Short mmCIF file of N, CA and C in Angstrom, two decimals:
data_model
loop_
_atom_site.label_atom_id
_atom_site.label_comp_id
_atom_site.label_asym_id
_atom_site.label_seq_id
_atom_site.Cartn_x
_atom_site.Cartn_y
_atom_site.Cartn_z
N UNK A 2 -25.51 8.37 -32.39
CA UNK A 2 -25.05 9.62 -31.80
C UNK A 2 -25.92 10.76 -32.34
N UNK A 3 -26.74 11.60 -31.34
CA UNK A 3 -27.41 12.45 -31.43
C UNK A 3 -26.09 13.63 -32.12
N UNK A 4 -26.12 14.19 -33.38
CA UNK A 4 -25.51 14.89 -33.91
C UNK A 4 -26.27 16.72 -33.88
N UNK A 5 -27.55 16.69 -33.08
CA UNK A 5 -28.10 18.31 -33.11
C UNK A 5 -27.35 18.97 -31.86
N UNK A 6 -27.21 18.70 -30.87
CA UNK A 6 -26.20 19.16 -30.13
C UNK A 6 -25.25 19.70 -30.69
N UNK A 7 -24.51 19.34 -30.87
CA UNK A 7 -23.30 19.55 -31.89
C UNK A 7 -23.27 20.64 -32.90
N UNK A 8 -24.55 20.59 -33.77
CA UNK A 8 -24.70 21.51 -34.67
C UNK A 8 -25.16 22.42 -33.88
N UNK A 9 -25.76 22.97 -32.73
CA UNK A 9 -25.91 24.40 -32.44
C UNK A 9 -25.31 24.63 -31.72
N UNK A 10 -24.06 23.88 -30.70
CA UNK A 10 -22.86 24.76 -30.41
C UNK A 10 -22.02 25.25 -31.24
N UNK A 11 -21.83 24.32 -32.72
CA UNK A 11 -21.44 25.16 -33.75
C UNK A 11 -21.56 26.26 -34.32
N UNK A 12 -22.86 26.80 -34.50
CA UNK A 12 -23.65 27.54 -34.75
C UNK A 12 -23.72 28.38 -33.93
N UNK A 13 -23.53 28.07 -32.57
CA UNK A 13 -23.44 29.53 -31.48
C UNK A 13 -21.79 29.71 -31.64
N UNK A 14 -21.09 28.86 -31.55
CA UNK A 14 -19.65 29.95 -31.21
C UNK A 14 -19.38 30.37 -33.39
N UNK A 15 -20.06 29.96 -34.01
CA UNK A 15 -19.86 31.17 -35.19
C UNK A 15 -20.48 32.25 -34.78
N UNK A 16 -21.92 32.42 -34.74
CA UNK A 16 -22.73 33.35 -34.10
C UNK A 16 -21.48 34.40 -32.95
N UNK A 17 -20.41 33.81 -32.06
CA UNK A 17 -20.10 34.54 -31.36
C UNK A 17 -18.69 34.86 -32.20
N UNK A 18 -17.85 34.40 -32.54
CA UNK A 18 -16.77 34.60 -33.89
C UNK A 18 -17.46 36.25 -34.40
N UNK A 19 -18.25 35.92 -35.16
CA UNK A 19 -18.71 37.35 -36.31
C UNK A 19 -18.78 38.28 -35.66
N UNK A 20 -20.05 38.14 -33.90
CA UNK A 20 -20.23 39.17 -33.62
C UNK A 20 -19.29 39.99 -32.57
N UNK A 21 -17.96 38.91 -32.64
CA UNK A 21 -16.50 39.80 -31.94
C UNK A 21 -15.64 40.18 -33.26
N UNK A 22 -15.72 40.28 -34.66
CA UNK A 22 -15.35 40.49 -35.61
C UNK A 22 -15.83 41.37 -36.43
N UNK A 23 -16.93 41.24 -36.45
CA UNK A 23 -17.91 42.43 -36.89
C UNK A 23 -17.19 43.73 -37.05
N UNK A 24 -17.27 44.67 -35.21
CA UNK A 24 -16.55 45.90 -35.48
C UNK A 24 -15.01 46.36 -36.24
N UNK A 25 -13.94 45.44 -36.54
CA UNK A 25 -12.52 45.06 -37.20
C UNK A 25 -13.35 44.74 -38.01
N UNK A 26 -14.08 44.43 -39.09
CA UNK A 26 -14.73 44.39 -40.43
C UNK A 26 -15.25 45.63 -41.13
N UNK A 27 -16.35 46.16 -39.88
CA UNK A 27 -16.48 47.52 -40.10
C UNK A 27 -16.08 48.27 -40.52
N UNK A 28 -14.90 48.32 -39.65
CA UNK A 28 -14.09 49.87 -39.57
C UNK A 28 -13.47 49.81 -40.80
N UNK A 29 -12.86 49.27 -41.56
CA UNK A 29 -12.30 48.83 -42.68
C UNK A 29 -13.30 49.03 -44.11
N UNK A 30 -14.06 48.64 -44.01
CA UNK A 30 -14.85 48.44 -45.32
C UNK A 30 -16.10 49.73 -45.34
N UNK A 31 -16.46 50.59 -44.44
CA UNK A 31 -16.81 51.60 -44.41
C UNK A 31 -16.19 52.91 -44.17
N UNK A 32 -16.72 53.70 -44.54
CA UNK A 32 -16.06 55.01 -44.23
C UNK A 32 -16.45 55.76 -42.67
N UNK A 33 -16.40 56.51 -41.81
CA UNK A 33 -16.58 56.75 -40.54
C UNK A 33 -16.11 58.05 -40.62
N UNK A 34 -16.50 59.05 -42.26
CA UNK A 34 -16.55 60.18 -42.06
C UNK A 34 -17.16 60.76 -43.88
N UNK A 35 -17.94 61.37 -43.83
CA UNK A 35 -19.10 61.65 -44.93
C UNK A 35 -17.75 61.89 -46.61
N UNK A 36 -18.11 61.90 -47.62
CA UNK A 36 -17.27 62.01 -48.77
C UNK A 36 -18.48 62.91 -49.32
N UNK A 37 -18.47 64.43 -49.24
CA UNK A 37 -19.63 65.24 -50.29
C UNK A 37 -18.98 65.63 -51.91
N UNK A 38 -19.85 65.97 -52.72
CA UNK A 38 -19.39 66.57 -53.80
C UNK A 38 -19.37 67.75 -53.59
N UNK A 39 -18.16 68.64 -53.96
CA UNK A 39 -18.10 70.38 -53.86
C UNK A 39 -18.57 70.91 -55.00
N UNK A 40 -19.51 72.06 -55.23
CA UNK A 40 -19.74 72.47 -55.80
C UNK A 40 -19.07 74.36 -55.97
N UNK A 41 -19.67 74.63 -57.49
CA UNK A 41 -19.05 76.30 -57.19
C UNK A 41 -19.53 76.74 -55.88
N UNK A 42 -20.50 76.76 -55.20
CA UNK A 42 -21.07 77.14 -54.19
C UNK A 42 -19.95 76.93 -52.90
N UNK A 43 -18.93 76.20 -52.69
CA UNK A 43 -17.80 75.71 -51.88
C UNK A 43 -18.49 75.12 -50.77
N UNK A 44 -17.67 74.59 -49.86
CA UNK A 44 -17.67 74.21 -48.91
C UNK A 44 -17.91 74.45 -47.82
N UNK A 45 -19.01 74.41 -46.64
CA UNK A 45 -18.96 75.15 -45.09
C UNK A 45 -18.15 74.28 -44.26
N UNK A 46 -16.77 75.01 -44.09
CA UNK A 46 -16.40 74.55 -43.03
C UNK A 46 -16.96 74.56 -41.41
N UNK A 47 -17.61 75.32 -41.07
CA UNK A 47 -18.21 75.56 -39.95
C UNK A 47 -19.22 74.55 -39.57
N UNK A 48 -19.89 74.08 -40.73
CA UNK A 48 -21.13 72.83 -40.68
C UNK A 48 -20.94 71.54 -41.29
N UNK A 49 -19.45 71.60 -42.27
CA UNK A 49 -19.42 70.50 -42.91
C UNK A 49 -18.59 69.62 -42.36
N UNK A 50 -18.07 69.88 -41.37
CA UNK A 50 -16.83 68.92 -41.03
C UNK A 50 -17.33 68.24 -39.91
N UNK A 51 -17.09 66.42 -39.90
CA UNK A 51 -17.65 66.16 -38.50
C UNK A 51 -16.25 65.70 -37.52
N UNK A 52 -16.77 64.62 -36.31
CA UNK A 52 -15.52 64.50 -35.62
C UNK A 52 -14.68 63.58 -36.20
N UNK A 53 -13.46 63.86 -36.25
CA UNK A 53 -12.63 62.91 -36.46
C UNK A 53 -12.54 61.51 -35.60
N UNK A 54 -11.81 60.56 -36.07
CA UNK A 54 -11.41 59.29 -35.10
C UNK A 54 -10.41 59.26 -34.93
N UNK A 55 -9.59 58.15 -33.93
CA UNK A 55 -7.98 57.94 -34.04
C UNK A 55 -7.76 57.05 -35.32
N UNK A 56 -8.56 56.84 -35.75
CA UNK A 56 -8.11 55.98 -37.28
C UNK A 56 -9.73 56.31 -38.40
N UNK A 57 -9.53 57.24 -39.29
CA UNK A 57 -10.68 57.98 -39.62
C UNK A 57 -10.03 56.85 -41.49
N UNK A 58 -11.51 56.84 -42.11
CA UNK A 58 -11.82 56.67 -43.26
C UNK A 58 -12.68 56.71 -44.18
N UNK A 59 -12.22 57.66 -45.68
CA UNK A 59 -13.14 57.89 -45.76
C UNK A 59 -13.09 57.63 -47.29
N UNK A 60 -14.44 57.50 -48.34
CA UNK A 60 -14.33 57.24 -49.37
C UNK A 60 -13.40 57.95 -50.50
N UNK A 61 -12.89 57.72 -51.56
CA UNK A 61 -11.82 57.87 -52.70
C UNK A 61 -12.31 57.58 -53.68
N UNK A 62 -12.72 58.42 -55.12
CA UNK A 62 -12.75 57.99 -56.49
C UNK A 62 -11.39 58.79 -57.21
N UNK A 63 -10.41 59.42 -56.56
CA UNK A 63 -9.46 59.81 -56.85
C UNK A 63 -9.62 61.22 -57.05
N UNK A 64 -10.43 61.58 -56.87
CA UNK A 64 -10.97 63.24 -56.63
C UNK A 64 -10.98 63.79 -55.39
N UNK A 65 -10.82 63.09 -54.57
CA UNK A 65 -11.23 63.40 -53.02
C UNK A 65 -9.83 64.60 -52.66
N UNK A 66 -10.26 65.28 -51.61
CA UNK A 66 -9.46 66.23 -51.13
C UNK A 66 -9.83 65.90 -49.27
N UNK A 67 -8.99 65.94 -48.80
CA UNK A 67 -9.38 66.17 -47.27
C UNK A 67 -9.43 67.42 -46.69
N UNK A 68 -10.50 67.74 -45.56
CA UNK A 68 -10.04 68.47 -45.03
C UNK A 68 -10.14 69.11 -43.58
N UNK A 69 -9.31 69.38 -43.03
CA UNK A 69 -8.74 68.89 -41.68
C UNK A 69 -9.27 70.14 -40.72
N UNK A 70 -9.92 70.45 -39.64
CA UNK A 70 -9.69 71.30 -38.81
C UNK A 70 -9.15 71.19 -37.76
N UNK A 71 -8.35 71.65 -37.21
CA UNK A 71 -7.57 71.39 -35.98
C UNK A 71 -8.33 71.79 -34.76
N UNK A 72 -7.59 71.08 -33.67
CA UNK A 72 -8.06 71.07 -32.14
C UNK A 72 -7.86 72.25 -31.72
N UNK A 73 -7.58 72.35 -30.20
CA UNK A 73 -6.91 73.33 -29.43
C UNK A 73 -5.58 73.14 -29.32
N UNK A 74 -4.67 71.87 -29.47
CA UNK A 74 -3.53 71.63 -29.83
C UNK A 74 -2.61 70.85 -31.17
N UNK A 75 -1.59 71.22 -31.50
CA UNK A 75 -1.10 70.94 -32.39
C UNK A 75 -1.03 69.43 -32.63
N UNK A 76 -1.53 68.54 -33.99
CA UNK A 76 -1.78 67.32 -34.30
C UNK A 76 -0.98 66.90 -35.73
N UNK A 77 -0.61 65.70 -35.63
CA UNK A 77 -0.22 64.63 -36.77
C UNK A 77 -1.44 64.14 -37.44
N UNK A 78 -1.46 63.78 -38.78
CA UNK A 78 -2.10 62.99 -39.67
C UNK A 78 -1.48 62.46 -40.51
N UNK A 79 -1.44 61.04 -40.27
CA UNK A 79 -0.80 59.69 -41.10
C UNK A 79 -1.95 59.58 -41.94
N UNK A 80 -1.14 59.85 -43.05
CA UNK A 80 -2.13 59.23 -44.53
C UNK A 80 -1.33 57.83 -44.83
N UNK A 81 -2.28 56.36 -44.92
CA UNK A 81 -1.75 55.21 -45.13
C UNK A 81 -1.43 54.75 -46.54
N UNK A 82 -0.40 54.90 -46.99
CA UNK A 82 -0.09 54.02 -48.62
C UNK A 82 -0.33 52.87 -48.14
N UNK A 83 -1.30 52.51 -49.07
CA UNK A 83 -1.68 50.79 -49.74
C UNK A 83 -0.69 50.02 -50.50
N UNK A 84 0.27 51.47 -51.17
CA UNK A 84 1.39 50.38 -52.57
C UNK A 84 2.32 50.47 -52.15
N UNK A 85 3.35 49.81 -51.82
CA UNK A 85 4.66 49.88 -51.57
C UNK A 85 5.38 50.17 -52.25
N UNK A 86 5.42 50.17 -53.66
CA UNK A 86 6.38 50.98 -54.81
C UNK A 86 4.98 51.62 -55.73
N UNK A 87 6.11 52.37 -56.62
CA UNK A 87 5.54 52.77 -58.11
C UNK A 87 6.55 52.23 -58.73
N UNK A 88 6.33 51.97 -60.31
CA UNK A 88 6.26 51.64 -61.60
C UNK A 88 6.70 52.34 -62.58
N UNK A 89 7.36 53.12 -63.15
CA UNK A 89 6.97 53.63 -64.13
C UNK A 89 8.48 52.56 -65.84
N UNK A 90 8.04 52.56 -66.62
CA UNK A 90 8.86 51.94 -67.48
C UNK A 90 9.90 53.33 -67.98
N UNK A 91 11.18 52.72 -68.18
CA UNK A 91 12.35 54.20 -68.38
C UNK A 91 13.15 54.23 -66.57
N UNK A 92 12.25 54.30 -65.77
CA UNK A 92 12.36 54.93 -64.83
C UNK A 92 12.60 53.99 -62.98
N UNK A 93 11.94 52.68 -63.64
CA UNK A 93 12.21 51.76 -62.19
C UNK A 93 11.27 51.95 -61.58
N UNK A 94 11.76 51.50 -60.40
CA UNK A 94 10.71 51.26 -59.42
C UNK A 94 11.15 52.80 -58.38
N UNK A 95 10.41 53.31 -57.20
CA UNK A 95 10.53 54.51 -56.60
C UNK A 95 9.44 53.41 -54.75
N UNK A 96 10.87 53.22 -54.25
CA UNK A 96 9.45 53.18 -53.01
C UNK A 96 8.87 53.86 -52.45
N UNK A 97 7.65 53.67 -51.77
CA UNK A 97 6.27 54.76 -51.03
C UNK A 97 6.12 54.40 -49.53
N UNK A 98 5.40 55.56 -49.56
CA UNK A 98 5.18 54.91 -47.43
C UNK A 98 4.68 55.95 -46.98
N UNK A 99 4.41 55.78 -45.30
CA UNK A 99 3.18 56.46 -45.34
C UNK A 99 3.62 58.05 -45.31
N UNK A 100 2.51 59.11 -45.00
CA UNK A 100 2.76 60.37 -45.54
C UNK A 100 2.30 61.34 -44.20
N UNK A 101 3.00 61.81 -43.46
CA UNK A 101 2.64 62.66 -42.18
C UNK A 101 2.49 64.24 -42.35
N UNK A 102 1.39 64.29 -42.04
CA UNK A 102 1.18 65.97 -42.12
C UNK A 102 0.32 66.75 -40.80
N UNK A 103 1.13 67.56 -40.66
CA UNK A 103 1.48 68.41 -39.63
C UNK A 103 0.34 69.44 -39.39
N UNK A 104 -0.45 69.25 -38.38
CA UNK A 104 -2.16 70.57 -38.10
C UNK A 104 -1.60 70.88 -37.08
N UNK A 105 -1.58 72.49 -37.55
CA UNK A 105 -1.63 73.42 -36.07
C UNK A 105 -3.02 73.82 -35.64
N UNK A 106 -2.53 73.80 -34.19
CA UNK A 106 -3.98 74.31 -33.66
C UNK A 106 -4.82 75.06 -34.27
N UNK A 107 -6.09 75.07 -34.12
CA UNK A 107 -7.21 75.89 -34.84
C UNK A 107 -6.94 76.15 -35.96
N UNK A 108 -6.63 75.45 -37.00
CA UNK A 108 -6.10 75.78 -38.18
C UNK A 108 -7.06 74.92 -39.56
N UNK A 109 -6.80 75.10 -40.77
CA UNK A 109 -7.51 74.09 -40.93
C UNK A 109 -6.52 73.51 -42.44
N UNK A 110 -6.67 72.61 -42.49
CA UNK A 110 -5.19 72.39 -43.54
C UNK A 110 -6.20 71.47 -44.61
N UNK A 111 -5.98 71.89 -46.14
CA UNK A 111 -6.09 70.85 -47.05
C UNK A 111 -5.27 69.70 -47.63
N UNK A 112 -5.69 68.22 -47.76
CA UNK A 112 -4.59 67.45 -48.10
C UNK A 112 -5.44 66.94 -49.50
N UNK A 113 -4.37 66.29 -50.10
CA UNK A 113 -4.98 65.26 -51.21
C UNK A 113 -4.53 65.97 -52.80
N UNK A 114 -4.95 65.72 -53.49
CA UNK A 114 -5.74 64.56 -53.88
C UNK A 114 -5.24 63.23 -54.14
N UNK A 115 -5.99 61.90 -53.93
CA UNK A 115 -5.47 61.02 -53.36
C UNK A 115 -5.54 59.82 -54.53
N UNK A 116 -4.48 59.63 -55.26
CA UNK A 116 -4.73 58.43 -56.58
C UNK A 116 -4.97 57.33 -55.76
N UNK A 117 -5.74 56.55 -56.66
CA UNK A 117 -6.51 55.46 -56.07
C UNK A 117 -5.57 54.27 -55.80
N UNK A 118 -4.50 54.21 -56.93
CA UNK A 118 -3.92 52.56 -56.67
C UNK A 118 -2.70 53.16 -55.34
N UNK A 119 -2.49 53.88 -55.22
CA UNK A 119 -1.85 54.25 -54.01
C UNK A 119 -2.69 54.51 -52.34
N UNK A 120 -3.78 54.83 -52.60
CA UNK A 120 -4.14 55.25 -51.28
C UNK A 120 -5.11 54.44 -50.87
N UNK A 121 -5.71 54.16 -51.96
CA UNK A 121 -7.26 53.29 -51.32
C UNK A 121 -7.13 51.79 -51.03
N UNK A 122 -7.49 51.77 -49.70
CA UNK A 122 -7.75 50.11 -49.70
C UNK A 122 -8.73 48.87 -50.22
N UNK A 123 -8.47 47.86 -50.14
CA UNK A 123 -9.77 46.97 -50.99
C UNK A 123 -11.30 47.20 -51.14
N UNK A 124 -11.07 48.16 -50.23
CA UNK A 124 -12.78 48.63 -50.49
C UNK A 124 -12.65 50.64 -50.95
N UNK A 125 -11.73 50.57 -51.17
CA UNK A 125 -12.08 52.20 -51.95
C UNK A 125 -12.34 53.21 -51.12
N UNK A 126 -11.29 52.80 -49.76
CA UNK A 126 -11.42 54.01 -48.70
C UNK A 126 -9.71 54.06 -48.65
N UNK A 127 -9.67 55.45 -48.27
CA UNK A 127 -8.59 56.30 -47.78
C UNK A 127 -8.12 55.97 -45.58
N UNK A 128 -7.18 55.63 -45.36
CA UNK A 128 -7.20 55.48 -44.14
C UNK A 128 -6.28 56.52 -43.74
N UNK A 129 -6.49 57.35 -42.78
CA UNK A 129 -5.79 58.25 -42.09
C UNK A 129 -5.80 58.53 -40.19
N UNK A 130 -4.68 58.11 -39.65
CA UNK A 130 -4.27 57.79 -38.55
C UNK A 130 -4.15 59.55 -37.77
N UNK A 131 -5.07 59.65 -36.99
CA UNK A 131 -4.42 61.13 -36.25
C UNK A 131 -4.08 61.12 -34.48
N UNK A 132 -3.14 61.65 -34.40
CA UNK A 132 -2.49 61.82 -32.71
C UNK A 132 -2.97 61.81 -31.86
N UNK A 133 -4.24 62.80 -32.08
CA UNK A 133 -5.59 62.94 -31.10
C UNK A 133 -6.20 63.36 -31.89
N UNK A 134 -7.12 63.36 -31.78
CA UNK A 134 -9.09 63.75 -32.27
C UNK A 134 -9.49 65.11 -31.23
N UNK A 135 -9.00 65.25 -30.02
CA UNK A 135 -9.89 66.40 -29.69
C UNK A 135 -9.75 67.34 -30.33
N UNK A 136 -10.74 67.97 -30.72
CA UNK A 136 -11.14 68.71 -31.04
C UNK A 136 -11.13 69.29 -32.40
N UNK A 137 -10.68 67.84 -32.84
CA UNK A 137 -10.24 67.75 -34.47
C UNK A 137 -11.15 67.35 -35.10
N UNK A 138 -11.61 67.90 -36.40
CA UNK A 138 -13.14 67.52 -37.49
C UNK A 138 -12.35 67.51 -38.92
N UNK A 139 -13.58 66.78 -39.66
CA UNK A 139 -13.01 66.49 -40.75
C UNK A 139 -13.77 66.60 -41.60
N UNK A 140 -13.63 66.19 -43.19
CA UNK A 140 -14.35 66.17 -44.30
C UNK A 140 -13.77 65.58 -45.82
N UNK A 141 -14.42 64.73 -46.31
CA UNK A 141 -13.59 64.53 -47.81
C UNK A 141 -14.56 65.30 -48.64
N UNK A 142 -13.98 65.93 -49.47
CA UNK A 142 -14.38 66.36 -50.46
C UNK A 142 -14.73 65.77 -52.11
N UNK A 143 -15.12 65.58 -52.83
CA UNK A 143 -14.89 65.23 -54.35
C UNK A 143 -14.70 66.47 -54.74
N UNK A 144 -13.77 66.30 -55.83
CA UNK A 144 -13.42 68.10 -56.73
C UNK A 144 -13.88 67.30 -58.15
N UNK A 145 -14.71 67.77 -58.74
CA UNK A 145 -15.15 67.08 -60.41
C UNK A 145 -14.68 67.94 -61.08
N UNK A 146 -13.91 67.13 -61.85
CA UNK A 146 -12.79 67.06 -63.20
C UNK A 146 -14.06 68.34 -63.80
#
């Protein structure tokens, strides 16, 4: 039994597996919106913020700050908890979940800062879910200690 047949239909439907998996890998393990360091010099909102997504992420060393400009209409932003409780000894357990915050139009709202064992997922991004994107931009910030 000729066994090379075999091995490159194998080899093509992996080949086709990854490359329908690929983008759901992506989106997850990269960020799909810039993380700058702020300096005294601050921030341009006018140039620094790009477009948002319906599911935006972006890098976390636990310094990060978001920050949000709003559309022409009023929008939600789901910030995703990763931990389902906290910890503390004395004190028990406290459950967590996710965290909704409220952009009015043309507005521009700061969120964060975002501890890591709570917000970041296995790859050290922040995930945040918004209502709509038109006309909504974004930005993470680092603030150094």
């Amino acid at each position: 039994m000729n066994k090379k047949p075999l091995l490159i239909a194998a080899i093509a439907v992996l080949g086709v597996a990854s490359a329908l998996l690929a983008p759901v890998a992506n989106a997850q393990t990269a960020p799909n919106i810039s993380t700058t360091d702020i300096s005294t010099a601050g921030i341009n909102t006018a140039s620094g913020l790009q477009a948002a997504s319906p599911t935006t992420y972006f890098s976390n060393t636990g310094d990060a700050l978001l920050i949000v400009k709003g559309g022409g209409t009023a929008v939600s932003a789901t910030l995703k908890t990763q931990a389902t409780s906290l910890y503390q000894d004395g004190y028990g357990s406290t459950p967590l979940s996710d965290v909704t915050v409220g952009i009015p139009s043309a507005s521009i709202v700061i969120m964060g800062p975002f501890p890591q064992g709570r917000w970041n997922n296995q790859y050290g991004l922040v995930t945040v879910s918004f209502t709509s994107v038109t006309g909504v931009s974004a930005s993470a910030v680092n603030v150094p200690q």
